[in-house]
XYZ file of C-alpha atoms in Angstrom:
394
model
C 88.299 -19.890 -133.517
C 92.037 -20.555 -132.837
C 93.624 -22.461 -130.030
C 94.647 -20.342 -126.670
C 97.964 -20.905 -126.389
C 97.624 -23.606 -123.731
C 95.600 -25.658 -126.073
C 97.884 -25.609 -128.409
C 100.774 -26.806 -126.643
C 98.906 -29.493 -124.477
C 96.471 -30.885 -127.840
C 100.062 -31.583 -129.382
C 101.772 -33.052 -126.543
C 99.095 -35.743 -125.658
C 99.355 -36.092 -129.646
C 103.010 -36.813 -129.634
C 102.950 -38.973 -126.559
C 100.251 -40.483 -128.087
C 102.292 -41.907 -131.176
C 104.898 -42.664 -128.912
C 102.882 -44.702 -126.273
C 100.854 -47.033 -128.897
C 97.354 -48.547 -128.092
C 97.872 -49.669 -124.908
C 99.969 -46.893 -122.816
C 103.736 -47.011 -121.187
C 104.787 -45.937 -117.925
C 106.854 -43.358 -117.700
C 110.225 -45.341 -117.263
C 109.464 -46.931 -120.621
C 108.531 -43.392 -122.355
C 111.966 -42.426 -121.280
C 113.861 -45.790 -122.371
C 112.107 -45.255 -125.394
C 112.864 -41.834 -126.466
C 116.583 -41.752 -125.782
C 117.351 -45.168 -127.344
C 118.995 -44.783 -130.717
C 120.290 -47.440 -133.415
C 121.888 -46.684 -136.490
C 122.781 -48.890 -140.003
C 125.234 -48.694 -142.717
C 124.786 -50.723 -146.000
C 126.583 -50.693 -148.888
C 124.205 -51.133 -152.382
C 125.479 -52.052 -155.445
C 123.632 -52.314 -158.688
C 121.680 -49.063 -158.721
C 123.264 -47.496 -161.189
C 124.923 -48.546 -164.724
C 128.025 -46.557 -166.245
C 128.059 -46.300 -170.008
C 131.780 -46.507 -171.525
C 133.013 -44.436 -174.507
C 131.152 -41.321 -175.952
C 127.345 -40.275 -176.842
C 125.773 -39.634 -180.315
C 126.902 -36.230 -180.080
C 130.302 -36.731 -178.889
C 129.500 -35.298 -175.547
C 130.679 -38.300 -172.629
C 128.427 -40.715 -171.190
C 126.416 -40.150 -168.404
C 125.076 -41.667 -165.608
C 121.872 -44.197 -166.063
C 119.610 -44.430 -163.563
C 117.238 -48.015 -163.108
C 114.878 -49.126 -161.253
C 115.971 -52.172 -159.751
C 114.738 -55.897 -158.968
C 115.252 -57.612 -156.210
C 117.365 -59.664 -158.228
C 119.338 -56.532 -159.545
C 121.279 -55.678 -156.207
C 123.383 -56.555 -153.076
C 122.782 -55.240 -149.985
C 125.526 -55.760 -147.563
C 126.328 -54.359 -143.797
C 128.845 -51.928 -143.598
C 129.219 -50.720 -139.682
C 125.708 -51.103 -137.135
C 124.235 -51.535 -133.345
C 121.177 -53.164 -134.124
C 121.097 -56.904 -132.644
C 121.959 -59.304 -135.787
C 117.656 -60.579 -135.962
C 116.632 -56.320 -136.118
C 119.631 -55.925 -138.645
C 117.920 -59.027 -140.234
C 114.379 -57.587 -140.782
C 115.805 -53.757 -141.182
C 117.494 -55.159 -144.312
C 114.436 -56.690 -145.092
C 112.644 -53.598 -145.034
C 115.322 -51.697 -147.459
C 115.554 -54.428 -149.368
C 111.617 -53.984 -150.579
C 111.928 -50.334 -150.712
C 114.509 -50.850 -153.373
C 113.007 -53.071 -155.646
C 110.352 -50.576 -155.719
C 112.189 -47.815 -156.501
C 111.455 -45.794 -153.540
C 114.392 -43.632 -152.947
C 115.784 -40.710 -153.981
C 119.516 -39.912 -153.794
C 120.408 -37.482 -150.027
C 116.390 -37.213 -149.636
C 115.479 -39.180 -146.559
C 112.480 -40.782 -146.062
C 110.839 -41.606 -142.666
C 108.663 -44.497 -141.796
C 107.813 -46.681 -139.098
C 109.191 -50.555 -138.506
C 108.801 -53.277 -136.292
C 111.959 -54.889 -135.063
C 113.254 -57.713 -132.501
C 114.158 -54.453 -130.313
C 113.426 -53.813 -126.709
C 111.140 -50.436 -128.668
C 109.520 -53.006 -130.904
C 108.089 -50.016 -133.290
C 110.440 -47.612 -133.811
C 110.541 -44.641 -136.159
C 112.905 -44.992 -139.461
C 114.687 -42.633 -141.202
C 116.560 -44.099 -144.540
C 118.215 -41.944 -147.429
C 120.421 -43.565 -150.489
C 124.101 -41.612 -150.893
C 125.841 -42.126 -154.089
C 129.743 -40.908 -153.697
C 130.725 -38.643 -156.158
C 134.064 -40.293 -156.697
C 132.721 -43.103 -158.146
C 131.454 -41.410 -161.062
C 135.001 -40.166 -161.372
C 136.619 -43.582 -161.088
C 134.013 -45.845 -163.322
C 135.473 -47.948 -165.744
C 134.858 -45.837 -169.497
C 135.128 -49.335 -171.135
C 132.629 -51.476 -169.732
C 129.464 -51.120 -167.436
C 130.319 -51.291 -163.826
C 128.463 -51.274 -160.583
C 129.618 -49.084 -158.074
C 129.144 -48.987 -154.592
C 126.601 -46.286 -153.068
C 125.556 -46.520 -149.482
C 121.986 -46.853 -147.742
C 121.555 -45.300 -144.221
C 119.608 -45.613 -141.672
C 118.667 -43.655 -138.097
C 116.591 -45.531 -136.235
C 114.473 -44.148 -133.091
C 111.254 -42.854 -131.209
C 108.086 -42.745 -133.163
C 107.672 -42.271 -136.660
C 106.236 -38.714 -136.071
C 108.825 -37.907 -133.713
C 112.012 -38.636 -136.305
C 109.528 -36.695 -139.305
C 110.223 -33.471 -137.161
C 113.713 -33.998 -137.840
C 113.318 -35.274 -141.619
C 115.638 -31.350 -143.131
C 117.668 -32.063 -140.179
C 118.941 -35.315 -140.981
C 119.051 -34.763 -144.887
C 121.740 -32.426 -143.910
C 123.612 -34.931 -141.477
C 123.575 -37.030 -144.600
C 125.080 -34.696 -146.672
C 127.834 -34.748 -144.527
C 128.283 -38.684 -144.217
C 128.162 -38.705 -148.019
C 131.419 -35.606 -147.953
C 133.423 -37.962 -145.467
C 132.279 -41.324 -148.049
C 133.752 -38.983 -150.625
C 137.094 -37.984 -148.624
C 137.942 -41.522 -147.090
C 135.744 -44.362 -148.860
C 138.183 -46.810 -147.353
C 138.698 -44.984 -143.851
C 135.273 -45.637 -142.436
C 136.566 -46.172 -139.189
C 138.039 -42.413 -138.160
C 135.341 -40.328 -140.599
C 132.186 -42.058 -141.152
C 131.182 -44.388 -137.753
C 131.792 -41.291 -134.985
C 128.842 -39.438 -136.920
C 126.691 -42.815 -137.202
C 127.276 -43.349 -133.939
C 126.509 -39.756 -132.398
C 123.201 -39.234 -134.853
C 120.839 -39.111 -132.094
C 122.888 -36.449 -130.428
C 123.720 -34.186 -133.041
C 120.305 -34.227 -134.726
C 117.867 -34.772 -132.035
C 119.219 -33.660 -128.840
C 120.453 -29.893 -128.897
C 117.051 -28.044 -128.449
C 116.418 -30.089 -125.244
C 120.386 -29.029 -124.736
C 119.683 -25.486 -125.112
C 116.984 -25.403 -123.131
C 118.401 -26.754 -120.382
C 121.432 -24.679 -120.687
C 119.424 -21.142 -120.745
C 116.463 -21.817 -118.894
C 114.382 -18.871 -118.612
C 116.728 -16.738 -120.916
C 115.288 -19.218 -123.861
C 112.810 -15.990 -124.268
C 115.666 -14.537 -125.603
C 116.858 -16.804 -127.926
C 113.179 -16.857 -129.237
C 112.691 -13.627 -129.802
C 116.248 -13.506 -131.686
C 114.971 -16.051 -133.934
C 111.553 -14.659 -134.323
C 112.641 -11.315 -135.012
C 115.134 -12.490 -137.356
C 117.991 -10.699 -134.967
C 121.776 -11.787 -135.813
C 123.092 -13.703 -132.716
C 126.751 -13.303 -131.981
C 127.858 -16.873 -129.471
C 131.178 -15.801 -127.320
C 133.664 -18.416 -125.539
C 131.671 -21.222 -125.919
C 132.903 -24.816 -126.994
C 131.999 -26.066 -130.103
C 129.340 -28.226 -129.409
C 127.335 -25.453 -127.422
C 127.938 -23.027 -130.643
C 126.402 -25.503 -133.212
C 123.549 -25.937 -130.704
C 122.745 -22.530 -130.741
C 122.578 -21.869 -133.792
C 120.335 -25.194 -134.675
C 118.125 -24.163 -132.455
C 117.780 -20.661 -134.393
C 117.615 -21.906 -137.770
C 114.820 -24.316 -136.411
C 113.022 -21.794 -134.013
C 113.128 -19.304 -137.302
C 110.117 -18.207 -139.080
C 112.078 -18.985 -142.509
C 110.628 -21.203 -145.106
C 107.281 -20.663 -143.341
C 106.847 -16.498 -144.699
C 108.220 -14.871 -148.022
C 112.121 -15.224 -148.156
C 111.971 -11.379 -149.347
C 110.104 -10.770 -146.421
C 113.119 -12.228 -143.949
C 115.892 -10.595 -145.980
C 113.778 -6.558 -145.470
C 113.262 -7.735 -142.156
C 116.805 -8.531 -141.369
C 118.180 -5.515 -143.018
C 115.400 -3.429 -140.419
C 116.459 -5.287 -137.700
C 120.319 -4.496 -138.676
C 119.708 -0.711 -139.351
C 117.531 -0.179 -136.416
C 120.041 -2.575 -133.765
C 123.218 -2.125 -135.371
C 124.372 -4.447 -132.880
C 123.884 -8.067 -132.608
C 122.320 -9.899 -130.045
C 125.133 -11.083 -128.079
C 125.176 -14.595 -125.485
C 128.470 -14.630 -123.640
C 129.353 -18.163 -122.940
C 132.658 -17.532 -120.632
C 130.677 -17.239 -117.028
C 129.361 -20.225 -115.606
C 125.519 -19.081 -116.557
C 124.988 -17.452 -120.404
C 124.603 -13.980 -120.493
C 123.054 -12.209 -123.085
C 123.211 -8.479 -124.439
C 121.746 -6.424 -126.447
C 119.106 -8.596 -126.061
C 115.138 -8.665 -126.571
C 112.071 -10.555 -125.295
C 108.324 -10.494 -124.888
C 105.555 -11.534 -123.507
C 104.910 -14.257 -126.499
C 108.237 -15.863 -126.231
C 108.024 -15.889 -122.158
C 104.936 -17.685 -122.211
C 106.530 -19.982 -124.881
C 109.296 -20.542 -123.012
C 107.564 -21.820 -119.666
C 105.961 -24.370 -122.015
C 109.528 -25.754 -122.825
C 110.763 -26.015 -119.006
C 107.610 -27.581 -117.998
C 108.315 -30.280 -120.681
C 111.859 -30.707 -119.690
C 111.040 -33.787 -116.582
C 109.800 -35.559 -119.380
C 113.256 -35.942 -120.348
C 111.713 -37.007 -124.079
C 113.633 -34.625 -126.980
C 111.406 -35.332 -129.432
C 108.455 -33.015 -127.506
C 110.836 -29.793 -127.570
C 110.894 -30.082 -131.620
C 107.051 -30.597 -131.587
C 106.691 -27.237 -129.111
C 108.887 -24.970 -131.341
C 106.824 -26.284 -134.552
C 103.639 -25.188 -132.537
C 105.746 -22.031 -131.501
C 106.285 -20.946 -134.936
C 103.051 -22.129 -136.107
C 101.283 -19.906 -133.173
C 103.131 -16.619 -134.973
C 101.885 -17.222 -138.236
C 98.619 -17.738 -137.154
C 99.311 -14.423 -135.582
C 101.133 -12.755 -138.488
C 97.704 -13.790 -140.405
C 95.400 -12.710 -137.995
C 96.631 -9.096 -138.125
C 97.516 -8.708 -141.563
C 93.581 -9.579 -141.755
C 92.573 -6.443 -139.459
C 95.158 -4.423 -141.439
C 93.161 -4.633 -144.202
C 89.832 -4.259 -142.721
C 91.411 -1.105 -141.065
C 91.996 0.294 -144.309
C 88.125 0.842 -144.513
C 86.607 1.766 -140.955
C 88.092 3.295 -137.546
C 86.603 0.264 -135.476
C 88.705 -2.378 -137.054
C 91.848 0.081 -136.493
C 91.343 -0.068 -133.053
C 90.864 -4.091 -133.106
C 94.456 -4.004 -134.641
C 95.654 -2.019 -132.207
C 94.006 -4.006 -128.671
C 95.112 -7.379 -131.002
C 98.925 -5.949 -131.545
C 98.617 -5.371 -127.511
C 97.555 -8.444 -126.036
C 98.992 -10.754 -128.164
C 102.123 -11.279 -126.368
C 104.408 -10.237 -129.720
C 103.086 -7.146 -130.931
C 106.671 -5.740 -131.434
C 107.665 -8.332 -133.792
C 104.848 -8.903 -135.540
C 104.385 -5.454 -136.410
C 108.208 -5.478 -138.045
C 107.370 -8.213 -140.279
C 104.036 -6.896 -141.490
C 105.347 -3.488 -142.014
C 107.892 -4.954 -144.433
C 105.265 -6.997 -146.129
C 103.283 -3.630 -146.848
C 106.200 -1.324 -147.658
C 104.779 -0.787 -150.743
C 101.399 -0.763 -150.034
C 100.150 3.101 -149.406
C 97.083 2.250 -147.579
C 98.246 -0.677 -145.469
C 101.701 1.762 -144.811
C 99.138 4.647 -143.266
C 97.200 1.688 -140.777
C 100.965 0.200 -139.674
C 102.265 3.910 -139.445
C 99.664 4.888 -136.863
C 99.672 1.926 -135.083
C 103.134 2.878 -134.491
C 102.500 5.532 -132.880
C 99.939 3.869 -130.592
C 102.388 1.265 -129.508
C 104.703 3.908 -128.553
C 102.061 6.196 -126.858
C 101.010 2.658 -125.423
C 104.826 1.620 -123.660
C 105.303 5.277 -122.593
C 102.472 5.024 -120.407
C-alpha cells in the first residue's frame, strides 16, 4: 500500500533531519547554524594528465593521456578558500587520497561526507575535477608537460542534503570551468564571486521561491507538472533564474519518457496557446493564465509549513517526494487503464481514482499521450474524458 500523502512528506523529513542531527540530536539553533553555513575550496592539480609531442602512427596529432596517479605523481595546491587553515588541512587530505585512487571523473561531482576542525564537524562534500580546455590548446607539442586543472569543492549540510543537489552543482561547475577557460589568470573578478555565492545559487532558490509566492506555489507546481511554458515579467535577474530552477527541478523530466514530455508539451501548447504568465512588476507576483489543483495545493501547504525551519535543504527533499508522489500516481492509473480495458468495474475505479486523487487533470494529459497509439487504452482515456467533464459540470 502507498504512503498518504502526509506520510510521505513527514517519513522524509524526520529522515532528512535525521542525517542532519547525527546520533545524539541538535537543538534547533544548531539545525539552523548548521544548514545555512557554507565553505567552499579551490585547488589547483597538476600531474593528472601527460601531453604527447609530435604526431601518432597514423599521422593524426597526439592526444591527450589520461593516468591514474600516485600520491607521488601530483601537487595539490590552494588556489582561493574560507575554510580555517587545520579544515583546509584535512580537506586536502581527503582529495589528496581520492586522487591517488583515481576516483574522479572530469565536471562529474561526487558527494561524500567529511569530518573537519569546523564548528559543523561532519559536513556534506561535494568535489568535481575541471580540466580547462585551453590547456590542451597551449601544451608544449615537443615535450610532455603538466598542466594545471583545478579540484573544487562545496562544502555544507549533510551528505544527503548536498546529494539532492549533485545535477545542480555539476552544472555550477560547468560554469567555473567556462570562466577558468576565459580568465585563467583573472580569478579574482570571474571565478571567486561564484565560489563564494555557491550556497546561494545552488541551494537556496526553492526556499526563495517559496517564500516569494506563498500560496501561489500551487501554481508554479502545476506549471511544472503539467509541463506548461512559464513566461517571468519585470522581475530582476536573480528572481528569473529562481524561477525557472525551481521548474526544471519541480519537473517530471528525466523521471517519464522524454517523448512523452515533448507530446505533452505540444498538447499543452495547442490546447493553452498561451503561456502561463507570473508578473513580477507589483509588489506581490501575479500570475495568469494560470492552473492549479487540488494535488499541488496540498503540496504546497507542505512547503510553507517547512519554511520556520529555515533549513533549504528540506524544500529539495519535499519536491523530490512531490514528484515522486505523481509517478506513483501516473503508475497507479496507467495500471487501472489497463485493467479497464477488460471489465466495467475497473473503469469506474479509474474514474473515482482520477477524482480523488488531487491531479486528475494532469495525470490524465500525460497518460493520454502515453496511449495515443494504443486503440484500446485510447477508448478507456476517451470516456473517462467525458466523465471528468460530466464530473466538473456538476
Amino acid at each position: 500500500m502507498l504512503p498518504s500523502f502526509q506520510e510521505s512528506v513527514d517519513g522524509d523529513e524526520r529522515e532528512l533531519e535525521s542525517s542532519e542531527e547525527g546520533p545524539g540530536g541538535l537543538s534547533d539553533e544548531r539545525k539552523l547554524e548548521r544548514s545555512n553555513s557554507s565553505y567552499y575550496c579551490l585547488y589547483g592539480y597538476q600531474g593528472c594528465r601527460l601531453y604527447q609531442g609530435g604526431d601518432s602512427d597514423d599521422g593524426s596529432p597526439s592526444s591527450t593521456v589520461d593516468e591514474t596517479p600516485s600520491s607521488d605523481d601530483f601537487s595539490l595546491s590552494v588556489v582561493d578558500t574560507n575554510l580555517p587553515a587545520e579544515a583546509e588541512t584535512e580537506l586536502h587530505s581527503f582529495i589528496a587520497k581520492h586522487l591517488a585512487k583515481g576516483a574522479f571523473f572530469e565536471g562529474m561531482g561526487n558527494v561524500a561526507s567529511v569530518e573537519l576542525s569546523i564548528p559543523e564537524s561532519r559536513v556534506g562534500c561535494y568535489y568535481c575535477l575541471l580540466q580547462p580546455e585551453k590547456h590542451a590548446e597551449t601544451a608544449s607539442s615537443e615535450s610532455s608537460i603538466c598542466p594545471l586543472d583545478y579540484v573544487v569543492c562545496f562544502l555544507g549540510g549533510s551528505e544527503k542534503g548536498l546529494e539532492l543537489f549533485r545535477l545542480e552543482l555539476d552544472r555550477y561547475t560547468q560554469d567555473l570551468k567556462i570562466n577558468l577557460d576565459i580568465e585563467p589568470h583573472n580569478l579574482e573578478t570571474c571565478v571567486q564571486p561564484l565560489l563564494r555565492t555557491w550556497f546561494e545559487d545552488c541551494v537556496c532558490p526553492i526556499q526563495r521561491v517559496v517564500q516569494l509566492f506563498q500560496e501561489k506555489l500551487a501554481f508554479v507546481l502545476h506549471a511544472a507538472l503539467s509541463y506548461t511554458p512559464v513566461e517571468v515579467k519585470e522581475s530582476d535577474g536573480r528572481t528569473k533564474k529562481d524561477i525557472n530552477r525551481f521548474l526544471r527541478a519541480a519537473s517530471l523530466q528525466g523521471l517519464v519518457q522524454e517523448a512523452t514530455m515533448t507530446s505533452l508539451s505540444i498538447a499543452m501548447n495547442e490546447e493553452q496557446c498561451k503561456s502561463a504568465v507570473i508578473d513580477c512588476s507589483g509588489p506581490q507576483p501575479q500570475f495568469h493564465n494560470a492552473g492549479s489543483n487540488k494535488f499541488c495545493e496540498e503540496w504546497t501547504q507542505a512547503f510553507l509549513n517547512s519554511s520556520e525551519g529555515g533549513n533549504p535543504f528540506l524544500f529539495q527533499q519535499i519536491l523530490e517526494n512531490f514528484k515522486l508522489k505523481a509517478i506513483q500516481d501516473i503508475n497507479n492509473l496507467k495500471r487501472f487503464i489497463q485493467q479497464a480495458e477488460m471489465n466495467h468495474y475497473a473503469l469506474f475505479k479509474c474514474y473515482l481514482f482520477l477524482k480523488n486523487c488531487g491531479s486528475g487533470d494532469v495525470l490524465l494529459k500525460i497518460v493520454k499521450v502515453e496511449h495515443t497509439e494504443m486503440q484500446e487504452a485510447k477508448n478507456v482515456i476517451t470516456v473517462l474524458e467525458e466523465f471528468m467533464r460530466e464530473s466538473a459540470v456538476a
